[in-house]
Coordinates of C-alpha atoms and ligand atoms in Angstrom, one line a residue:
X1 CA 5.1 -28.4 16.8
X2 CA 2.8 -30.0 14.1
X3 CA 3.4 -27.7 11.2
X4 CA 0.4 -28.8 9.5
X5 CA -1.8 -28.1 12.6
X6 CA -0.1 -24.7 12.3
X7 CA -1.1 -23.8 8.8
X8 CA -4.7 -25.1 9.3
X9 CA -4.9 -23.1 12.7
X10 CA -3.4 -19.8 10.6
X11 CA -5.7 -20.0 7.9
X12 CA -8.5 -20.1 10.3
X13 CA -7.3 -16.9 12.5
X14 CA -6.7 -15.2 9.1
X15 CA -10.2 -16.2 7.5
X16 CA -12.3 -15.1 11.1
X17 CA -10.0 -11.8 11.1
X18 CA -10.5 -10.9 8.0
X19 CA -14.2 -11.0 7.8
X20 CA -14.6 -8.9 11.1
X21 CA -13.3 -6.5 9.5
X22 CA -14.7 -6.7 6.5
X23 CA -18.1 -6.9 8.4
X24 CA -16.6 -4.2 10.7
X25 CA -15.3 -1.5 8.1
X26 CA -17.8 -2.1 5.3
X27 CA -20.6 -0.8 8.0
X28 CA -22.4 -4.2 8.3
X29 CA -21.7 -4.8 12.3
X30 CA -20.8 -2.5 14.6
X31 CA -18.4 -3.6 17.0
X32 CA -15.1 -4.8 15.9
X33 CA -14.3 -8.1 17.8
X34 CA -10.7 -9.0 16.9
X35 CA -9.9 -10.1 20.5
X36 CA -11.5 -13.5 20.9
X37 CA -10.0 -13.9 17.4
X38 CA -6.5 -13.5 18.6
X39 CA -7.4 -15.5 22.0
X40 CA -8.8 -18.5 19.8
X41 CA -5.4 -18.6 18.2
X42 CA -3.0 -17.6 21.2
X43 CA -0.4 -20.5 20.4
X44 CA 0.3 -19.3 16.5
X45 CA 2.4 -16.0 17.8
X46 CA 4.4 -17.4 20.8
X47 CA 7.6 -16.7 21.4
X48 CA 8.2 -20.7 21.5
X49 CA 6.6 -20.9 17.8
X50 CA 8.8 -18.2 16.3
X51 CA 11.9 -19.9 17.5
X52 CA 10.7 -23.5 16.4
X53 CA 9.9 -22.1 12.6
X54 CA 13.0 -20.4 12.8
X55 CA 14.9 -23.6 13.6
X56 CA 12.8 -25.6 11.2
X57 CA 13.6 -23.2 8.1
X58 CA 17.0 -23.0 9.4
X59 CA 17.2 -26.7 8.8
X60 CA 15.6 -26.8 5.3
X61 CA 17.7 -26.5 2.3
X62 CA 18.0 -23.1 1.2
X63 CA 15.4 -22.1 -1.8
X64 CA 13.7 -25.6 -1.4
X65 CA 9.9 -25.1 -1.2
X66 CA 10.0 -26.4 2.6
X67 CA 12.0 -23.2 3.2
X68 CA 10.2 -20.5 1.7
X69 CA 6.7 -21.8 3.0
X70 CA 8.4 -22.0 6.4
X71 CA 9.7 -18.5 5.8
X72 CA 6.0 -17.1 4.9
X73 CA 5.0 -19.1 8.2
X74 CA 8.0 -17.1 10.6
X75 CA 7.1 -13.6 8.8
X76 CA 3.1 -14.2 9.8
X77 CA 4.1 -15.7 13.3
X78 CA 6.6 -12.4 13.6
X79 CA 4.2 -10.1 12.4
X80 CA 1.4 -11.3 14.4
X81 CA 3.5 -11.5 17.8
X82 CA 4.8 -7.9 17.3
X83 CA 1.1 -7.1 16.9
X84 CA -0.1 -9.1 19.8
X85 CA 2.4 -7.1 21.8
X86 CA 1.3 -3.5 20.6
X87 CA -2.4 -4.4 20.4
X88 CA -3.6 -1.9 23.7
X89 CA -1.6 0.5 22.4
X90 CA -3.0 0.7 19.2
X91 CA -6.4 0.3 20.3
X92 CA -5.8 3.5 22.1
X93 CA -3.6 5.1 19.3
X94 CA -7.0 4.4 17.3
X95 CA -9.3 5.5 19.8
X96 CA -8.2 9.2 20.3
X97 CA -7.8 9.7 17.0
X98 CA -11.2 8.7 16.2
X99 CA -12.3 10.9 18.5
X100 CA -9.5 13.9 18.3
X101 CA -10.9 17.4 17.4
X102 CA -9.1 20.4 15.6
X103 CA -9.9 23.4 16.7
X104 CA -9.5 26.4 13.7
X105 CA -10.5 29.6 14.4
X106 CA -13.7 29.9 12.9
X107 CA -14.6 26.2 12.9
X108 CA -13.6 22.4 14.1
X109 CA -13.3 19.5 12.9
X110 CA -12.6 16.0 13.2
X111 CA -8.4 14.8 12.9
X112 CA -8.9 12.3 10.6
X113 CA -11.9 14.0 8.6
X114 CA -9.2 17.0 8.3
X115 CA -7.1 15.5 5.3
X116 CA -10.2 15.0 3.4
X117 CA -11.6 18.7 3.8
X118 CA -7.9 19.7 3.5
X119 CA -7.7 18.4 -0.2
X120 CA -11.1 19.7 -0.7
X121 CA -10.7 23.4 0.4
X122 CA -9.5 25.6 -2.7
X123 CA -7.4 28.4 -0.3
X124 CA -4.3 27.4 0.1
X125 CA -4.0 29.5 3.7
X126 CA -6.8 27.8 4.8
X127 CA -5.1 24.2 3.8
X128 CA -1.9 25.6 5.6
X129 CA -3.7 26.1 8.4
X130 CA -5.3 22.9 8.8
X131 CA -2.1 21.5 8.2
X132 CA -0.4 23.1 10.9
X133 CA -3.1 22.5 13.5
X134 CA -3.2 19.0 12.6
X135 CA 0.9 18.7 13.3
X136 CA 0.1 20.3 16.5
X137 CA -2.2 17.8 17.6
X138 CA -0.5 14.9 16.4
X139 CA 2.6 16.0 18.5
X140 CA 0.8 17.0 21.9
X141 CA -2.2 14.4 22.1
X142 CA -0.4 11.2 19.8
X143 CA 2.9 12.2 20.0
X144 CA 3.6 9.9 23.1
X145 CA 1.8 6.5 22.4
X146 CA 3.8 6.6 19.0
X147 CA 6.5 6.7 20.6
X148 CA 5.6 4.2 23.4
X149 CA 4.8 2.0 20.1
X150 CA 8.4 1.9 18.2
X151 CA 9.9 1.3 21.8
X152 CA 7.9 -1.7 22.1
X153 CA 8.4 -3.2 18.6
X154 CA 12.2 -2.7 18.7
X155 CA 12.3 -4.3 22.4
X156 CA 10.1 -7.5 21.1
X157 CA 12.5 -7.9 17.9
X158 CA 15.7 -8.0 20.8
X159 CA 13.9 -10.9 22.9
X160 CA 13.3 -12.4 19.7
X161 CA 16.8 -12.5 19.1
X162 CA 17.4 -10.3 16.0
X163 CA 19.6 -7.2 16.2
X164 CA 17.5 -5.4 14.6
X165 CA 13.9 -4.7 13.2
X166 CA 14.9 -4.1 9.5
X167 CA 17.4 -7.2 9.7
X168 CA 14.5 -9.1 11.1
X169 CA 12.2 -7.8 8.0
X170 CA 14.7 -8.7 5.6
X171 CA 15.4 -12.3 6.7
X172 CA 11.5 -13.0 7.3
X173 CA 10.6 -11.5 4.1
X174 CA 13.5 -12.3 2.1
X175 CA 14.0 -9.0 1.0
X176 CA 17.6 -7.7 0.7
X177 CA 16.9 -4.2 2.0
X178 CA 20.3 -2.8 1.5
X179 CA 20.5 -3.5 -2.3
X180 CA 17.0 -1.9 -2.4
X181 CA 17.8 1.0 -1.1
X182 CA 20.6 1.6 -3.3
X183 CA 18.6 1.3 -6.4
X184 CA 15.9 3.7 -5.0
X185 CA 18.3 6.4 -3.9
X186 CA 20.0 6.4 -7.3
X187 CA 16.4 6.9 -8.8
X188 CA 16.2 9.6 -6.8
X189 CA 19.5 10.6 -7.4
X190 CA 19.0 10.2 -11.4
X191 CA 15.3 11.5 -11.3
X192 CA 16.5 14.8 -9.3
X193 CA 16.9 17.4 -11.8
X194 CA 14.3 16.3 -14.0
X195 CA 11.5 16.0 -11.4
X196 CA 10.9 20.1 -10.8
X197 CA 10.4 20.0 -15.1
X198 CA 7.3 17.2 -14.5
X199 CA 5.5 18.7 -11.6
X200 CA 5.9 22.3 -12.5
X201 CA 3.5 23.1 -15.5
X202 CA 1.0 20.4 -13.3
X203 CA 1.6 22.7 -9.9
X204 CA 0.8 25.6 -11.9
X205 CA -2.1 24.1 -14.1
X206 CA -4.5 22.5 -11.3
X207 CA -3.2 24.6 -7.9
X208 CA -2.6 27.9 -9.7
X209 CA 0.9 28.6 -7.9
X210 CA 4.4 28.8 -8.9
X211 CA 6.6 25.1 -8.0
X212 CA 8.7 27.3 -5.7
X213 CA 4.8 28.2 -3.3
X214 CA 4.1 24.3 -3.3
X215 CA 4.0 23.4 0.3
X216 CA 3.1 19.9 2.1
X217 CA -0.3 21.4 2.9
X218 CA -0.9 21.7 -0.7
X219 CA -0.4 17.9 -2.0
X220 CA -3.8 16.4 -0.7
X221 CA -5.4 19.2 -3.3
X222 CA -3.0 18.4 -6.0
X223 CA -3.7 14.7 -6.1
X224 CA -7.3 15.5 -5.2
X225 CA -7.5 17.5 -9.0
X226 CA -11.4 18.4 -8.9
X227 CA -10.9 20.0 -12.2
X228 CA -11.1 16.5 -13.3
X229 CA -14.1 15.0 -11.9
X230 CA -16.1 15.7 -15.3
X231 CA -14.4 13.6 -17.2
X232 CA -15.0 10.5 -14.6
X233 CA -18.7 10.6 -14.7
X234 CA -20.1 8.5 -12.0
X235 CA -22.4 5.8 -14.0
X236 CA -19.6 5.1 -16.4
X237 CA -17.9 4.0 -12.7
X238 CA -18.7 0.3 -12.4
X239 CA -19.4 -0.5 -16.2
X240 CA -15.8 0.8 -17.0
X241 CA -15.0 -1.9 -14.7
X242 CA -17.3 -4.4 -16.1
X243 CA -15.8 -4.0 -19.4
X244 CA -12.1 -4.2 -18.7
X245 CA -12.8 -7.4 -17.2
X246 CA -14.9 -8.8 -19.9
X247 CA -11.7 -7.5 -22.0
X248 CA -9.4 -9.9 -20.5
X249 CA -12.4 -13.2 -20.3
X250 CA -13.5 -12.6 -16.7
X251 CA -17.1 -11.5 -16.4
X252 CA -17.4 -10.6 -12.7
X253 CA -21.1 -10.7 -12.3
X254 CA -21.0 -14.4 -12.8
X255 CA -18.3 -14.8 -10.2
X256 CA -19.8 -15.9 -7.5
X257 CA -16.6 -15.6 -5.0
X258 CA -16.6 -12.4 -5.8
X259 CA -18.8 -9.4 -3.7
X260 CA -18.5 -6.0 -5.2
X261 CA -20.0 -3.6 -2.6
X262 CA -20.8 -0.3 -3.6
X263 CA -23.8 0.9 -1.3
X264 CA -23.7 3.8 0.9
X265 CA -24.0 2.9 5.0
X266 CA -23.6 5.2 8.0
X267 CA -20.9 3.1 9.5
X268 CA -18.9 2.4 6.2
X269 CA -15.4 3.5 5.6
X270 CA -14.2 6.0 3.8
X271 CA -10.9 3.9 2.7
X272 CA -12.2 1.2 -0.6
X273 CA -10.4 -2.0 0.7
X274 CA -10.0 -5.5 -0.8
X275 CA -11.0 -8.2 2.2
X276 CA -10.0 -11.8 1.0
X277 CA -11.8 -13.6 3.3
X278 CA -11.1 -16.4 1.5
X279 CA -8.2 -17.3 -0.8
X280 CA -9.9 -18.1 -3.4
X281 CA -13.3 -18.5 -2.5
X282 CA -14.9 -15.5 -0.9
X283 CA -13.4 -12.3 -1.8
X284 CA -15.0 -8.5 -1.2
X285 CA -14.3 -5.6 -3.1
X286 CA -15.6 -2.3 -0.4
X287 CA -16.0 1.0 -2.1
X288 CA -18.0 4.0 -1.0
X289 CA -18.1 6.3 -4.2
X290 CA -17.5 9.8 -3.7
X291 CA -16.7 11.1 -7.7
X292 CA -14.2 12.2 -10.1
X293 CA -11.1 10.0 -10.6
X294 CA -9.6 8.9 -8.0
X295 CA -13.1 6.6 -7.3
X296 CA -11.8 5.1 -11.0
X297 CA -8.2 4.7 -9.7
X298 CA -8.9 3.2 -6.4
X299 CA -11.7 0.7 -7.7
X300 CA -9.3 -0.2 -10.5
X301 CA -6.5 -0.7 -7.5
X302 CA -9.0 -2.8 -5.3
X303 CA -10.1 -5.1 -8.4
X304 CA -6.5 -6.1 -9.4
X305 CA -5.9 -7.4 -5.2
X306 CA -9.4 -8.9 -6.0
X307 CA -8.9 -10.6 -9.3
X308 CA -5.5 -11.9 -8.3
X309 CA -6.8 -13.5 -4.6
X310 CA -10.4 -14.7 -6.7
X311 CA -7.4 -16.5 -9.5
X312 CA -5.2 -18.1 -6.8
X313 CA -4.9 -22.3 -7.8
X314 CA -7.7 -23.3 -4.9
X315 CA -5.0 -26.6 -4.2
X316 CA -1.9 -24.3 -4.0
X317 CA -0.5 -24.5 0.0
X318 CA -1.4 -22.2 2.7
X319 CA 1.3 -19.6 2.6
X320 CA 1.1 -19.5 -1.1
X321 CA -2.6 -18.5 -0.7
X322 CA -2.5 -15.7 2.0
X323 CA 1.3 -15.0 2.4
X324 CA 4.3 -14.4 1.1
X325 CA 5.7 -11.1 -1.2
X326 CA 2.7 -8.3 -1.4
X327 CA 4.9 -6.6 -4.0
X328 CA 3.2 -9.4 -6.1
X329 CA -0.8 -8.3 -5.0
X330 CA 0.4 -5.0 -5.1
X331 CA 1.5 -4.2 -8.7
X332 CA -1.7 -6.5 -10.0
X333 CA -3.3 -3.6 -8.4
X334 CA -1.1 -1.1 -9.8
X335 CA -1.2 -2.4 -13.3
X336 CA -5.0 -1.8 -13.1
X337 CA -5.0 1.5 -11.2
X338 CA -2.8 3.3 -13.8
X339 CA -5.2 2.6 -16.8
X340 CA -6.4 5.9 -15.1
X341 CA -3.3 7.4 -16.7
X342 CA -3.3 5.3 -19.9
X343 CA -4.8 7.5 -22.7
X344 CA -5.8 4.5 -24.8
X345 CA -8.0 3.1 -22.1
X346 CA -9.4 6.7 -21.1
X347 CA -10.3 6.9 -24.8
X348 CA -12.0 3.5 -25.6
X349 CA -13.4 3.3 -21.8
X350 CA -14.5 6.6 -21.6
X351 CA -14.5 8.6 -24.5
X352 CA -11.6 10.5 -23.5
X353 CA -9.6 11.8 -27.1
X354 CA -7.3 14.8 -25.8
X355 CA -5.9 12.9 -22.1
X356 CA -2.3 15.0 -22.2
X357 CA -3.4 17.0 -18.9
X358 CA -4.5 13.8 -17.5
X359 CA -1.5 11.9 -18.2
X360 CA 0.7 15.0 -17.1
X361 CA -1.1 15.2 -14.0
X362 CA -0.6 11.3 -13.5
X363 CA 2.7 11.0 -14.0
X364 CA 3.6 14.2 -11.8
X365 CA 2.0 12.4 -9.2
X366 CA 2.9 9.2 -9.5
X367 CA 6.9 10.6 -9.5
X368 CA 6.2 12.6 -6.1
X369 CA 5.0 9.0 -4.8
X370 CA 7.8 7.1 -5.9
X371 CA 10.4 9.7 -5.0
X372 CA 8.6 9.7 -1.7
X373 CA 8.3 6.1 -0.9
X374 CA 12.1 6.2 -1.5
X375 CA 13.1 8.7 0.7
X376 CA 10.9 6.7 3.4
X377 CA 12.8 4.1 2.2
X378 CA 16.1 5.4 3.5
X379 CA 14.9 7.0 7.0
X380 CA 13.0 3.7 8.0
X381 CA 16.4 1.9 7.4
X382 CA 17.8 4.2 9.7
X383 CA 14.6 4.5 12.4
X384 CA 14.5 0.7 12.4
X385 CA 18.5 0.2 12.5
X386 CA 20.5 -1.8 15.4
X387 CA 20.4 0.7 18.6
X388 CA 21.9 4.0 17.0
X389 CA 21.2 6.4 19.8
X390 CA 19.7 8.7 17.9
X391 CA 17.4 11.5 19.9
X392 CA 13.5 11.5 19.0
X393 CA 14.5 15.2 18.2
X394 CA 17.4 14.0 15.9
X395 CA 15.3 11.2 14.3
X396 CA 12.3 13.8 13.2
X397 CA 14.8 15.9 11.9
X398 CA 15.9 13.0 9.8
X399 CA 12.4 12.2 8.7
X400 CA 12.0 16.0 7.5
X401 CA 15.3 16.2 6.0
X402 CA 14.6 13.2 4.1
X403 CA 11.5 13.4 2.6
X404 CA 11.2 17.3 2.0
X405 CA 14.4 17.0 0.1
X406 CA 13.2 14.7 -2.4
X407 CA 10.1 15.9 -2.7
X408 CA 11.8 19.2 -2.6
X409 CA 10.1 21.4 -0.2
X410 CA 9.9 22.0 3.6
X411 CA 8.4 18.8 5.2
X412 CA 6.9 18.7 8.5
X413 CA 8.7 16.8 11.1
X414 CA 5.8 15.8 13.6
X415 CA 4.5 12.8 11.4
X416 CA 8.1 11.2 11.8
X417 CA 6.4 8.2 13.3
X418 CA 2.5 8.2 11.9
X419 CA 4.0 8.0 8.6
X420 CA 5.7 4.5 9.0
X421 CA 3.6 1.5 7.9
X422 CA 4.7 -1.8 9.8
X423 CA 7.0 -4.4 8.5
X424 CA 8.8 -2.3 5.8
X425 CA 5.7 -2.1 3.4
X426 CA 7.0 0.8 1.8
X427 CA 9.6 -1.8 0.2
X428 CA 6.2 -3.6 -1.2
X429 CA 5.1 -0.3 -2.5
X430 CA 8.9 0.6 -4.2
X431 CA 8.8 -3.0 -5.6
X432 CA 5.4 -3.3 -6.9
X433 CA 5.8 -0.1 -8.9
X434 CA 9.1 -1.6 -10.5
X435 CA 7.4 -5.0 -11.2
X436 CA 4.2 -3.1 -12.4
X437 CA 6.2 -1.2 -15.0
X438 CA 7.9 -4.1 -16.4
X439 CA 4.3 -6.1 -16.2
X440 CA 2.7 -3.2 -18.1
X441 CA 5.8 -2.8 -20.8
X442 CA 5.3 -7.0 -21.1
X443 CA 1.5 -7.0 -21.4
X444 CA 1.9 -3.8 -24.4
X445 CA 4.4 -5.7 -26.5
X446 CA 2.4 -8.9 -26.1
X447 CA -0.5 -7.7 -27.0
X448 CA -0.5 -4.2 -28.2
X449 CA -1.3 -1.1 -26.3
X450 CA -5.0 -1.8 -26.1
X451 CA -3.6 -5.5 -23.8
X452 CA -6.7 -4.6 -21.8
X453 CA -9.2 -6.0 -24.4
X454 CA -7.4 -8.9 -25.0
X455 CA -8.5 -12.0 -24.0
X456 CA -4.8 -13.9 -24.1
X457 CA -3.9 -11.0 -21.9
X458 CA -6.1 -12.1 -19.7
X459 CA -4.7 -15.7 -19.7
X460 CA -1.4 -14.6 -19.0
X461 CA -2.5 -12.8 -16.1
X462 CA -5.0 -15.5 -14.9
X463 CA -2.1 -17.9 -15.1
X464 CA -0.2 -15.7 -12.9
X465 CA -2.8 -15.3 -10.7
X466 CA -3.0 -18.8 -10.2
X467 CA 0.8 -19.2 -8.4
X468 CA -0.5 -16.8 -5.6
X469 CA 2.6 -15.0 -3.8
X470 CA 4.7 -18.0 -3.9
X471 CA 7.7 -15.7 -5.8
X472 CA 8.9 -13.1 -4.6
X473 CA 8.7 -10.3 -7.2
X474 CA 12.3 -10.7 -8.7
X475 CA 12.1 -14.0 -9.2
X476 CA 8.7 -13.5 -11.3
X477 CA 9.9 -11.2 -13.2
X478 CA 12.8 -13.6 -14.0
X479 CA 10.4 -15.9 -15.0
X480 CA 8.7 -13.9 -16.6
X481 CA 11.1 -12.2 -19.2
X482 CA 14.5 -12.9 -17.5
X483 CA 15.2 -9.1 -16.5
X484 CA 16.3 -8.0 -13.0
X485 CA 14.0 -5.9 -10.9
X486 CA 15.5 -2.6 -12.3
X487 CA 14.5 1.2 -11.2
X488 CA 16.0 2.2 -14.4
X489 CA 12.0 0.9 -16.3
X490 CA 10.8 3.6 -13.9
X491 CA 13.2 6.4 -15.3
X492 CA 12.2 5.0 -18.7
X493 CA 8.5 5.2 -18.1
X494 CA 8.4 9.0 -16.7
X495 CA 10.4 10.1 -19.5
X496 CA 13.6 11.0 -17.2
X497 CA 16.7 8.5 -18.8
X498 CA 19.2 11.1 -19.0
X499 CA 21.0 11.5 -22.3
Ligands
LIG1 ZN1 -3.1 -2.2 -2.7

């Protein structure tokens, strides 16, 4: 294999993929073409080219640059195999739940519209019900292709020659599971007692009901928070933006790589995404504004992926570029979504003065997402583990007993396999969030709590930007400020180090 060949060849599949669906999602085109894509590139997701960058990185000396590009190379070529192989199926997982109708009593409605008019509807019967009919469906008309799914990715990780998925996600992302694992569940072990103190007065204050009513059904509403919505006033949406950014030196109306796209279409998606199309020279930031905060949260989330891909050093190598640890494009995002829950920005960027209920409401949330992610955590370790001939039956039990008790209340089992993202992501979520909090203490000591308006802020981030994902994120935040990737920042920053 010419390994240079490869790169170039991977950086083309990534750069035609990711502007079909950018085209695709943000309602420009209408068909979504991603098979001639994956036929133009056939020879990047072999078998044959998995084993020969295996062999090649197992040849390198370990921690050399030639090893962890060649790494980032065998986790895209793994990645894109295992997707090759479950393509059909998820073309048909996708298809009839696009086109998958609940049927209520008095009305219907579309599956995956049903989350949104769940966190919308203010009766909390009514939310249970849609809850329930949604499980229902999930189970009878998806139940089997997800199913038909895991089977398939755990039988392509044994003829690759790994004993299991989540060893094979560890070695190709260089992420020691295990250890993780243990640091989450002893956040959730540490953050057990004081979590019902954090989401009570917030379950009470924005659902009217008691912590011990709270049911799954219930959550969507919670984060959802319309009670808030006055304080986000639409026009202040993309200005708030604007200013932030001019803050740190980076006016992005002159940047001509990068496409904010705000307008309404018929065919646009719901989900704000961040397509970099290319790394760093054409980079689209998709939004469909609906109001109220979360269209601040999730713009600020999708403009720290685009700001960091828009930085990356344009001579940096391939893998660099596109690949490597998302944990790193993750908690960029992160560190900008949570000036949402930062009351010096919601004062000087919006005029906020009393943000308590805001902050309490953010941080409740934010705990049940951590707390969740962890517990997901632990059950995909288990899902994904060497053949433990475990029942479906015994595995959703798992999944319910899991998640409900961290989150403390009676979770559903049907989602056991919907609610699994591919390739361990949730371990980019948990690790982003730690990184985030240690960036976000960093950036405040630096340069006060207003770091935002800084322009030196602005150039320690831009030179960060520029490395791309070569680190992982423990070894940035070594280089960073010589700490460990610790949970116990997160404990710290809800307010829960026990005494
Ligand atoms: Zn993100």
């Amino acid at each position: 294999m010419d390994v240079n060949a490869y790169r170039q060849s991977a950086e083309a599949f990534l750069t035609d993929l990711t502007r079909e669906y950018y085209l695709h999602y943000a309602g420009l085109k209408e068909t979504y073409e991603i098979e001639p894509i994956y036929g133009r590139h056939e020879e990047l997701f072999t078998a044959r080219a998995i084993d020969d960058l295996r062999e090649r990185r197992d040849a390198t000396e370990p921690g050399s640059d030639d090893s962890r590009r060649l790494r980032m190379l065998l986790d895209f070529a793994v990645e894109g195999h295992l997707g090759e192989q479950t393509k059909a199926l998820e073309t048909d997982l996708a298809h009839r739940e696009a086109t998958l109708t609940l049927k209520l009593e008095d009305r219907q409605m579309g599956f995956r519209e049903s989350s949104i008019i769940q966190a919308n509807e203010p009766d909390a019967e009514v939310r249970a019900t849609i809850e329930w009919a949604r499980n229902e469906a999930m189970e009878r008309e998806l139940g089997g292709l997800y199913r038909e799914m895991l089977e398939r990715q755990h039988r392509c990780t044994a003829a690759l020659g790994w004993s299991s998925y989540s060893e094979m996600c560890a070695e190709c992302k260089a992420i020691d599971l295990a250890a993780l694992h243990f640091q989450t569940a002893a956040f959730n072990a540490d953050s057990e007692a004081g979590f019902p103190a954090v989401l009570e007065p917030e379950v009470r204050r924005t659902l009217g009901i008691d912590l011990a009513d709270l049911r799954r059904s219930d959550l969507s509403r919670f984060f959802r928070a319309p009670e808030e919505d006055g304080q986000f006033p639409a026009d202040l949406l993309v200005p708030s933006l604007m200013e932030t950014m001019l803050g740190l030196g980076i006016d992005v109306a002159a940047q001509t790589h990068v496409h904010l796209d705000l307008d309404s279409r018929p065919n646009k998606s719901p989900r704000a995404f961040c397509a970099p199309v290319g790394v760093p020279g054409e980079v689209h930031l998709v939004l469909t504004p609906v109001g109220g905060r979360d269209d601040f949260a999730v713009l600020l989330h999708e403009a720290g992926h685009t700001e960091h891909y828009a930085h990356v050093e344009p001579a940096l190598a391939f893998e660099y570029r596109y690949l490597g640890d998302n944990a790193i494009t993750e908690a960029y995002a992160f560190l900008f979504e949570h000036l949402v829950g930062d009351s010096e920005w919601l004062r000087r960027r919006l005029g906020i003065e009393d943000a308590d209920a805001l902050l309490a409401h953010g941080r409740a949330q934010r705990l049940i997402y951590v707390r969740r992610y962890a517990a997901k955590l632990a059950y995909e370790l288990e899902l994904h583990a060497a053949p433990h001939g475990r029942s479906w039956d015994e595995l959703s039990a798992r999944y319910a007993q899991l998640i409900g008790g961290a989150l403390q209340l009676e979770w559903p089992r049907e989602t056991f396999l919907a609610d699994v993202d591919p390739g361990f992501y949730c371990a980019a979520y948990l690790r982003a969030w730690a990184l985030e909090t240690h960036l976000r203490a960093y950036l405040r000591e630096s340069f006060g709590p207003a770091w935002f308006e800084q322009r030196e802020a602005g150039d320690a981030l831009r030179q960060f930007w520029a490395e791309g994902q070569r680190l992982g994120a423990e070894e940035m935040l070594d280089e960073l400020t010589g700490r460990r990737l610790e949970f116990g920042v997160l404990l710290e920053d809800f307010g829960l180090v026990a005494t």
